[in-house]
Short mmCIF file of C-alpha atoms in Angstrom, two decimals:
data_model
loop_
_atom_site.label_atom_id
_atom_site.label_comp_id
_atom_site.label_asym_id
_atom_site.label_seq_id
_atom_site.Cartn_x
_atom_site.Cartn_y
_atom_site.Cartn_z
CA UNK A 1 -2.85 -37.13 57.23
CA UNK A 2 -4.46 -39.47 54.67
CA UNK A 3 -2.71 -42.73 53.79
CA UNK A 4 -1.99 -41.69 50.14
CA UNK A 5 -0.34 -38.44 51.26
CA UNK A 6 1.61 -40.27 53.93
CA UNK A 7 2.73 -42.76 51.28
CA UNK A 8 3.91 -39.91 49.04
CA UNK A 9 5.98 -38.50 51.88
CA UNK A 10 7.46 -41.94 52.56
CA UNK A 11 8.36 -42.19 48.85
CA UNK A 12 10.28 -38.91 49.04
CA UNK A 13 7.72 -36.67 47.32
CA UNK A 14 7.07 -33.21 48.74
CA UNK A 15 3.47 -32.02 48.36
CA UNK A 16 3.06 -28.33 47.59
CA UNK A 17 -0.16 -26.40 47.06
CA UNK A 18 -0.53 -24.65 43.71
CA UNK A 19 -2.69 -21.84 45.05
CA UNK A 20 -2.62 -18.87 47.38
CA UNK A 21 -5.08 -16.17 48.39
CA UNK A 22 -5.55 -13.69 51.22
CA UNK A 23 -8.73 -15.55 52.19
CA UNK A 24 -6.88 -18.87 52.44
CA UNK A 25 -4.31 -17.21 54.69
CA UNK A 26 -6.57 -15.25 57.01
CA UNK A 27 -8.92 -18.20 57.64
CA UNK A 28 -6.01 -20.45 58.56
CA UNK A 29 -6.72 -22.79 55.65
CA UNK A 30 -3.06 -23.04 54.62
CA UNK A 31 -2.00 -23.88 58.15
CA UNK A 32 -4.73 -26.52 58.32
CA UNK A 33 -3.59 -28.12 55.06
CA UNK A 34 -0.08 -28.36 56.43
CA UNK A 35 -1.49 -30.58 59.17
CA UNK A 36 -4.21 -32.53 57.37
CA UNK A 37 -2.73 -32.82 53.85
CA UNK A 38 1.02 -32.65 54.51
CA UNK A 39 1.40 -29.48 52.43
CA UNK A 40 5.03 -28.40 52.72
CA UNK A 41 5.17 -25.55 50.20
CA UNK A 42 3.17 -23.14 48.06
CA UNK A 43 3.46 -22.05 44.44
CA UNK A 44 1.75 -19.06 42.88
CA UNK A 45 1.44 -17.57 39.42
CA UNK A 46 -0.24 -14.58 37.78
CA UNK A 47 -3.42 -16.55 37.06
CA UNK A 48 -3.76 -17.52 40.73
CA UNK A 49 -3.32 -13.92 41.90
CA UNK A 50 -5.72 -12.59 39.26
CA UNK A 51 -8.40 -14.97 40.57
CA UNK A 52 -7.64 -14.20 44.22
CA UNK A 53 -7.89 -10.43 43.85
CA UNK A 54 -11.08 -10.66 41.79
CA UNK A 55 -13.00 -12.61 44.43
CA UNK A 56 -14.32 -11.43 47.79
CA UNK A 57 -13.29 -8.48 49.92
CA UNK A 58 -10.07 -9.76 51.50
CA UNK A 59 -7.94 -7.12 49.76
CA UNK A 60 -10.32 -4.15 49.97
CA UNK A 61 -8.85 -2.43 53.02
CA UNK A 62 -5.29 -2.60 51.71
CA UNK A 63 -6.38 -1.50 48.22
CA UNK A 64 -8.09 1.53 49.77
CA UNK A 65 -4.91 2.50 51.63
CA UNK A 66 -2.85 2.12 48.45
CA UNK A 67 -5.36 4.28 46.56
CA UNK A 68 -5.15 7.02 49.19
CA UNK A 69 -1.39 7.05 48.79
CA UNK A 70 -1.65 7.26 45.01
CA UNK A 71 0.38 4.11 44.46
CA UNK A 72 0.70 3.15 40.76
CA UNK A 73 -1.00 -0.07 39.78
CA UNK A 74 2.21 -1.97 38.93
CA UNK A 75 3.68 -1.22 42.34
CA UNK A 76 0.35 -1.97 44.02
CA UNK A 77 0.42 -5.47 42.54
CA UNK A 78 3.93 -6.02 43.91
CA UNK A 79 2.92 -4.84 47.38
CA UNK A 80 -0.27 -6.90 47.55
CA UNK A 81 1.26 -10.11 46.26
CA UNK A 82 4.38 -9.68 48.39
CA UNK A 83 2.16 -9.29 51.46
CA UNK A 84 0.49 -12.64 50.76
CA UNK A 85 3.78 -14.37 49.96
CA UNK A 86 5.37 -13.04 53.16
CA UNK A 87 2.40 -14.27 55.19
CA UNK A 88 2.56 -17.70 53.57
CA UNK A 89 6.33 -17.86 54.12
CA UNK A 90 5.85 -17.15 57.83
CA UNK A 91 3.14 -19.81 58.04
CA UNK A 92 5.46 -22.37 56.42
CA UNK A 93 8.55 -21.33 58.39
CA UNK A 94 8.30 -24.30 60.83
CA UNK A 95 8.51 -26.68 57.84
CA UNK A 96 11.49 -24.75 56.48
CA UNK A 97 13.29 -25.10 59.80
CA UNK A 98 12.32 -28.76 60.33
CA UNK A 99 13.51 -29.83 56.85
CA UNK A 100 16.82 -28.00 57.08
CA UNK A 101 15.65 -25.33 54.59
CA UNK A 102 14.59 -27.78 51.86
CA UNK A 103 10.79 -27.42 52.07
CA UNK A 104 8.59 -24.75 53.61
CA UNK A 105 9.10 -22.77 50.41
CA UNK A 106 6.82 -20.17 48.80
CA UNK A 107 7.24 -19.09 45.16
CA UNK A 108 6.57 -15.66 43.67
CA UNK A 109 6.84 -15.05 39.93
CA UNK A 110 8.52 -12.13 38.21
CA UNK A 111 6.34 -10.02 35.93
CA UNK A 112 5.75 -12.39 32.98
CA UNK A 113 6.01 -9.49 30.54
CA UNK A 114 9.76 -9.65 31.22
CA UNK A 115 10.10 -13.27 30.02
CA UNK A 116 12.16 -12.20 26.99
CA UNK A 117 14.27 -9.61 28.83
CA UNK A 118 17.23 -10.95 30.83
CA UNK A 119 18.34 -7.71 32.47
CA UNK A 120 14.89 -6.65 33.67
CA UNK A 121 14.15 -10.17 34.91
CA UNK A 122 17.26 -10.06 37.10
CA UNK A 123 16.35 -6.60 38.40
CA UNK A 124 12.78 -7.66 39.16
CA UNK A 125 13.94 -10.84 40.92
CA UNK A 126 16.23 -8.78 43.16
CA UNK A 127 13.44 -6.32 43.93
CA UNK A 128 10.99 -9.07 44.90
CA UNK A 129 13.62 -10.77 47.05
CA UNK A 130 14.22 -7.52 48.94
CA UNK A 131 10.51 -6.76 49.19
CA UNK A 132 9.38 -10.11 50.64
CA UNK A 133 12.53 -10.47 52.75
CA UNK A 134 12.02 -14.09 53.81
CA UNK A 135 14.69 -16.81 53.51
CA UNK A 136 12.13 -19.43 52.40
CA UNK A 137 11.08 -17.43 49.34
CA UNK A 138 11.71 -18.71 45.82
CA UNK A 139 11.64 -16.36 42.84
CA UNK A 140 9.97 -17.89 39.78
CA UNK A 141 11.76 -17.26 36.49
CA UNK A 142 10.52 -18.74 33.19
CA UNK A 143 12.81 -21.11 31.30
CA UNK A 144 12.87 -19.06 28.11
CA UNK A 145 16.11 -18.58 26.21
CA UNK A 146 16.39 -15.14 27.83
CA UNK A 147 15.44 -16.54 31.22
CA UNK A 148 18.33 -19.01 31.36
CA UNK A 149 21.11 -16.45 31.94
CA UNK A 150 18.83 -14.65 34.39
CA UNK A 151 18.46 -17.89 36.38
CA UNK A 152 22.25 -18.23 36.61
CA UNK A 153 22.76 -14.63 37.68
CA UNK A 154 19.95 -14.63 40.26
CA UNK A 155 21.23 -17.85 41.84
CA UNK A 156 24.68 -16.28 41.82
CA UNK A 157 23.28 -13.54 44.07
CA UNK A 158 22.31 -16.16 46.65
CA UNK A 159 18.61 -16.05 45.74
CA UNK A 160 16.60 -19.29 45.59
CA UNK A 161 14.87 -19.86 42.25
CA UNK A 162 11.86 -21.80 41.00
CA UNK A 163 12.39 -22.25 37.26
CA UNK A 164 8.99 -22.38 35.59
CA UNK A 165 7.44 -23.22 32.21
CA UNK A 166 9.71 -26.16 31.34
CA UNK A 167 8.24 -28.46 28.70
CA UNK A 168 11.04 -30.16 26.77
CA UNK A 169 13.95 -32.36 27.80
CA UNK A 170 16.35 -30.17 25.82
CA UNK A 171 15.26 -27.07 27.71
CA UNK A 172 15.37 -28.94 31.01
CA UNK A 173 19.01 -29.86 30.46
CA UNK A 174 19.74 -26.18 29.78
CA UNK A 175 17.96 -25.31 33.03
CA UNK A 176 20.12 -27.75 35.00
CA UNK A 177 23.24 -26.29 33.36
CA UNK A 178 22.07 -22.79 34.35
CA UNK A 179 21.57 -24.02 37.91
CA UNK A 180 25.06 -25.49 38.16
CA UNK A 181 26.58 -22.32 36.72
CA UNK A 182 24.53 -20.24 39.15
CA UNK A 183 25.74 -22.20 42.17
CA UNK A 184 29.34 -21.90 41.02
CA UNK A 185 28.85 -18.15 40.65
CA UNK A 186 27.28 -18.01 44.12
CA UNK A 187 30.29 -19.85 45.54
CA UNK A 188 32.67 -17.41 43.89
CA UNK A 189 30.59 -14.53 45.25
CA UNK A 190 30.93 -15.90 48.77
CA UNK A 191 27.36 -17.09 49.35
CA UNK A 192 26.49 -20.02 51.60
CA UNK A 193 25.34 -22.74 49.20
CA UNK A 194 23.39 -24.52 51.93
CA UNK A 195 20.90 -21.63 51.92
CA UNK A 196 20.17 -21.71 48.18
CA UNK A 197 17.38 -23.96 46.96
CA UNK A 198 15.97 -24.43 43.47
CA UNK A 199 13.26 -26.46 41.79
CA UNK A 200 12.70 -27.02 38.08
CA UNK A 201 8.98 -26.86 37.30
CA UNK A 202 8.31 -29.39 34.56
CA UNK A 203 4.78 -28.95 33.19
CA UNK A 204 2.70 -32.09 32.72
CA UNK A 205 -0.98 -31.87 31.77
CA UNK A 206 -0.52 -29.24 29.08
CA UNK A 207 1.69 -31.67 27.17
CA UNK A 208 -1.06 -34.27 27.00
CA UNK A 209 -3.64 -31.65 26.03
CA UNK A 210 -1.65 -30.51 22.99
CA UNK A 211 -0.33 -33.92 21.93
CA UNK A 212 -3.72 -35.63 22.34
CA UNK A 213 -5.32 -32.96 20.17
CA UNK A 214 -2.84 -33.77 17.41
CA UNK A 215 -3.24 -37.53 17.83
CA UNK A 216 -7.01 -37.24 17.50
CA UNK A 217 -6.56 -35.18 14.36
CA UNK A 218 -4.30 -37.89 12.88
CA UNK A 219 -7.00 -40.38 13.78
CA UNK A 220 -5.22 -43.69 13.06
CA UNK A 221 -5.47 -46.63 15.45
CA UNK A 222 -1.75 -46.25 16.14
CA UNK A 223 -2.26 -42.61 17.04
CA UNK A 224 -5.26 -43.30 19.28
CA UNK A 225 -3.27 -45.94 21.16
CA UNK A 226 -0.84 -43.20 22.24
CA UNK A 227 -3.43 -40.91 23.84
CA UNK A 228 -2.44 -39.88 27.36
CA UNK A 229 1.11 -41.21 27.12
CA UNK A 230 3.15 -38.13 26.15
CA UNK A 231 3.13 -36.13 29.39
CA UNK A 232 4.06 -38.98 31.71
CA UNK A 233 6.77 -40.26 29.35
CA UNK A 234 8.17 -36.72 29.08
CA UNK A 235 8.30 -36.26 32.85
CA UNK A 236 9.85 -39.67 33.43
CA UNK A 237 12.61 -38.93 30.93
CA UNK A 238 13.16 -35.63 32.71
CA UNK A 239 13.79 -37.56 35.91
CA UNK A 240 16.26 -39.77 34.06
CA UNK A 241 18.11 -36.61 32.97
CA UNK A 242 18.01 -35.34 36.55
CA UNK A 243 19.63 -38.56 37.79
CA UNK A 244 22.37 -38.27 35.18
CA UNK A 245 23.26 -34.65 35.93
CA UNK A 246 23.12 -34.96 39.71
CA UNK A 247 25.42 -37.94 39.80
CA UNK A 248 28.11 -36.25 37.69
CA UNK A 249 31.47 -34.83 38.71
CA UNK A 250 30.44 -31.18 38.29
CA UNK A 251 27.59 -31.66 40.73
CA UNK A 252 29.66 -33.66 43.21
CA UNK A 253 32.11 -30.77 43.52
CA UNK A 254 29.28 -28.38 44.41
CA UNK A 255 27.67 -30.91 46.73
CA UNK A 256 30.92 -31.06 48.66
CA UNK A 257 30.48 -27.32 49.25
CA UNK A 258 27.05 -27.92 50.85
CA UNK A 259 24.81 -27.50 47.79
CA UNK A 260 21.55 -29.44 47.46
CA UNK A 261 20.15 -30.65 44.12
CA UNK A 262 17.69 -28.71 42.04
CA UNK A 263 14.61 -30.90 42.51
CA UNK A 264 12.23 -31.70 39.66
CA UNK A 265 8.82 -30.21 40.39
CA UNK A 266 5.79 -31.63 38.58
CA UNK A 267 3.59 -28.65 37.71
CA UNK A 268 0.24 -28.44 35.95
CA UNK A 269 -0.81 -31.70 37.60
CA UNK A 270 -4.56 -31.15 37.44
CA UNK A 271 -5.94 -33.66 34.90
CA UNK A 272 -7.74 -31.81 32.11
CA UNK A 273 -9.22 -34.81 30.29
CA UNK A 274 -11.99 -36.52 32.33
CA UNK A 275 -11.18 -39.79 30.54
CA UNK A 276 -8.00 -40.05 32.63
CA UNK A 277 -7.80 -40.78 36.38
CA UNK A 278 -7.90 -37.53 38.33
CA UNK A 279 -4.70 -38.43 40.20
CA UNK A 280 -2.74 -39.75 37.20
CA UNK A 281 -0.11 -36.99 37.28
CA UNK A 282 0.54 -37.78 40.94
CA UNK A 283 0.54 -41.57 41.12
CA UNK A 284 2.44 -42.08 37.84
CA UNK A 285 5.23 -39.67 38.82
CA UNK A 286 6.28 -40.85 42.27
CA UNK A 287 10.05 -40.57 42.67
CA UNK A 288 12.35 -39.65 45.52
CA UNK A 289 13.57 -36.08 45.63
CA UNK A 290 10.67 -34.61 43.64
CA UNK A 291 7.97 -32.05 44.36
CA UNK A 292 4.38 -32.31 43.17
CA UNK A 293 2.52 -29.00 43.30
CA UNK A 294 -1.21 -29.63 43.18
CA UNK A 295 -4.28 -27.44 42.77
CA UNK A 296 -6.81 -27.93 45.56
CA UNK A 297 -8.98 -30.37 43.56
CA UNK A 298 -6.02 -32.63 42.80
CA UNK A 299 -4.81 -32.45 46.39
CA UNK A 300 -8.27 -33.48 47.66
CA UNK A 301 -8.54 -36.30 45.12
CA UNK A 302 -5.10 -37.58 46.06
CA UNK A 303 -5.92 -37.53 49.76
CA UNK A 304 -9.22 -39.29 49.12
CA UNK A 305 -8.47 -42.13 46.73
CA UNK A 306 -5.01 -42.07 45.13
CA UNK A 307 -3.25 -45.42 45.03
CA UNK A 308 0.38 -44.72 45.90
CA UNK A 309 2.43 -47.90 45.60
CA UNK A 310 5.96 -46.55 45.78
CA UNK A 311 8.29 -45.32 43.04
CA UNK A 312 6.57 -45.38 39.64
CA UNK A 313 9.38 -43.74 37.66
CA UNK A 314 12.44 -45.95 38.05
CA UNK A 315 12.52 -48.76 35.51
CA UNK A 316 10.22 -46.94 33.06
CA UNK A 317 12.78 -45.16 30.90
CA UNK A 318 12.86 -47.67 28.03
CA UNK A 319 9.08 -47.56 27.79
CA UNK A 320 9.13 -43.76 27.84
CA UNK A 321 11.70 -43.61 25.05
CA UNK A 322 9.60 -46.06 23.04
CA UNK A 323 6.49 -43.90 23.54
CA UNK A 324 8.38 -40.84 22.31
CA UNK A 325 9.57 -42.71 19.22
CA UNK A 326 6.03 -43.93 18.54
CA UNK A 327 4.65 -40.40 18.83
CA UNK A 328 7.15 -39.12 16.27
CA UNK A 329 6.39 -42.09 13.99
CA UNK A 330 2.68 -41.32 14.25
CA UNK A 331 3.33 -37.81 12.95
CA UNK A 332 3.57 -35.73 16.15
CA UNK A 333 6.40 -33.20 15.97
CA UNK A 334 7.35 -32.99 19.65
CA UNK A 335 9.88 -30.21 19.14
CA UNK A 336 7.11 -28.11 17.62
CA UNK A 337 4.76 -29.05 20.46
CA UNK A 338 7.19 -27.99 23.18
CA UNK A 339 8.02 -24.69 21.46
CA UNK A 340 4.32 -23.90 21.11
CA UNK A 341 3.60 -24.76 24.74
CA UNK A 342 6.39 -22.49 25.98
CA UNK A 343 5.10 -19.58 23.92
CA UNK A 344 1.50 -20.23 24.98
CA UNK A 345 2.58 -20.50 28.61
CA UNK A 346 4.27 -17.10 28.51
CA UNK A 347 1.31 -15.58 26.69
CA UNK A 348 -1.25 -17.00 29.14
CA UNK A 349 0.64 -15.62 32.13
CA UNK A 350 0.98 -12.23 30.44
CA UNK A 351 -2.77 -12.23 29.78
CA UNK A 352 -3.44 -13.08 33.43
CA UNK A 353 -1.04 -10.36 34.57
CA UNK A 354 -2.72 -7.76 32.40
CA UNK A 355 -6.11 -8.90 33.66
CA UNK A 356 -4.77 -8.55 37.21
CA UNK A 357 -3.55 -5.03 36.47
CA UNK A 358 -6.85 -4.07 34.87
CA UNK A 359 -8.91 -5.42 37.76
CA UNK A 360 -6.71 -3.81 40.40
CA UNK A 361 -6.68 -0.50 38.51
CA UNK A 362 -10.48 -0.47 38.63
CA UNK A 363 -10.43 -1.24 42.37
CA UNK A 364 -7.94 1.56 43.02
CA UNK A 365 -10.07 4.09 41.11
CA UNK A 366 -13.21 2.91 42.88
CA UNK A 367 -11.53 3.23 46.28
CA UNK A 368 -10.55 6.82 45.57
#
């Protein structure tokens, strides 16, 4: 393991890979990364699966069998993705056992077209949980207004949840409330709280992309001085909120029943602006009890040259609050930004899902 990745582990950061494909699994690449890059989990999303199924021939044999059986395209997507997730979960099972069920997790997202439908999200989450049938699975549910009650109900069924598409502090606090309510419901329903894990995926780079665009349009020296500050400040304030909630009385009562905290997960950590260091969303967000899920390029860059010097979040809250105030003073409406990013995030995943369906539909017809 490289020194930067070892330093992240020492600082209490779990490194997850934000990618999965049949090719990565069958070549043993994921298993290798567990050894060489300290990868302790995997996240997936519709865009990742769309790319995986479009490239190479790794899925051809299974697609042909599904076509012969006349399986509908929506169900074919579930079966193919569940196969990969199950394989990844088995590969990561030693990590799951060694970390007392905390890491070794693999995430699978519900159909993003259900992001505004609570009842169907719950039903889909249950179906995916049954289909994959692995204890180290996490079901990804978006943090939309309709997703919040679904998160509570799915956790209440004893199902581990990765809450995705979180952009604002206000929404993040609602997500933590939904988590606490879900664990209480699980307790009432008789589930073992030690077996339920959750992460809250707080998106990073997309915040800078949208805010920087607005700052450049404003064009003042004050605005330009704030470029690249929004995403890191936002994430650091999220960690402050996490510390507040998970030191409170409501949490302590659940912790006494064996529950473990819902960890903040830094998502969208690939730097999109080449003017910024390619490991900025790793090195600037080092804090104990967090997860950083990285695309391959960010993982490689971190292993190669990241400078990890310990916790870079504690002691930064005043500066982060000041950056937020300065952004608002400069004319950036952050509430508007976060609402737009949530809507765009849902839309992008729906587009990827529909592209996935279209591509798989063509493969099924071709196989027949």
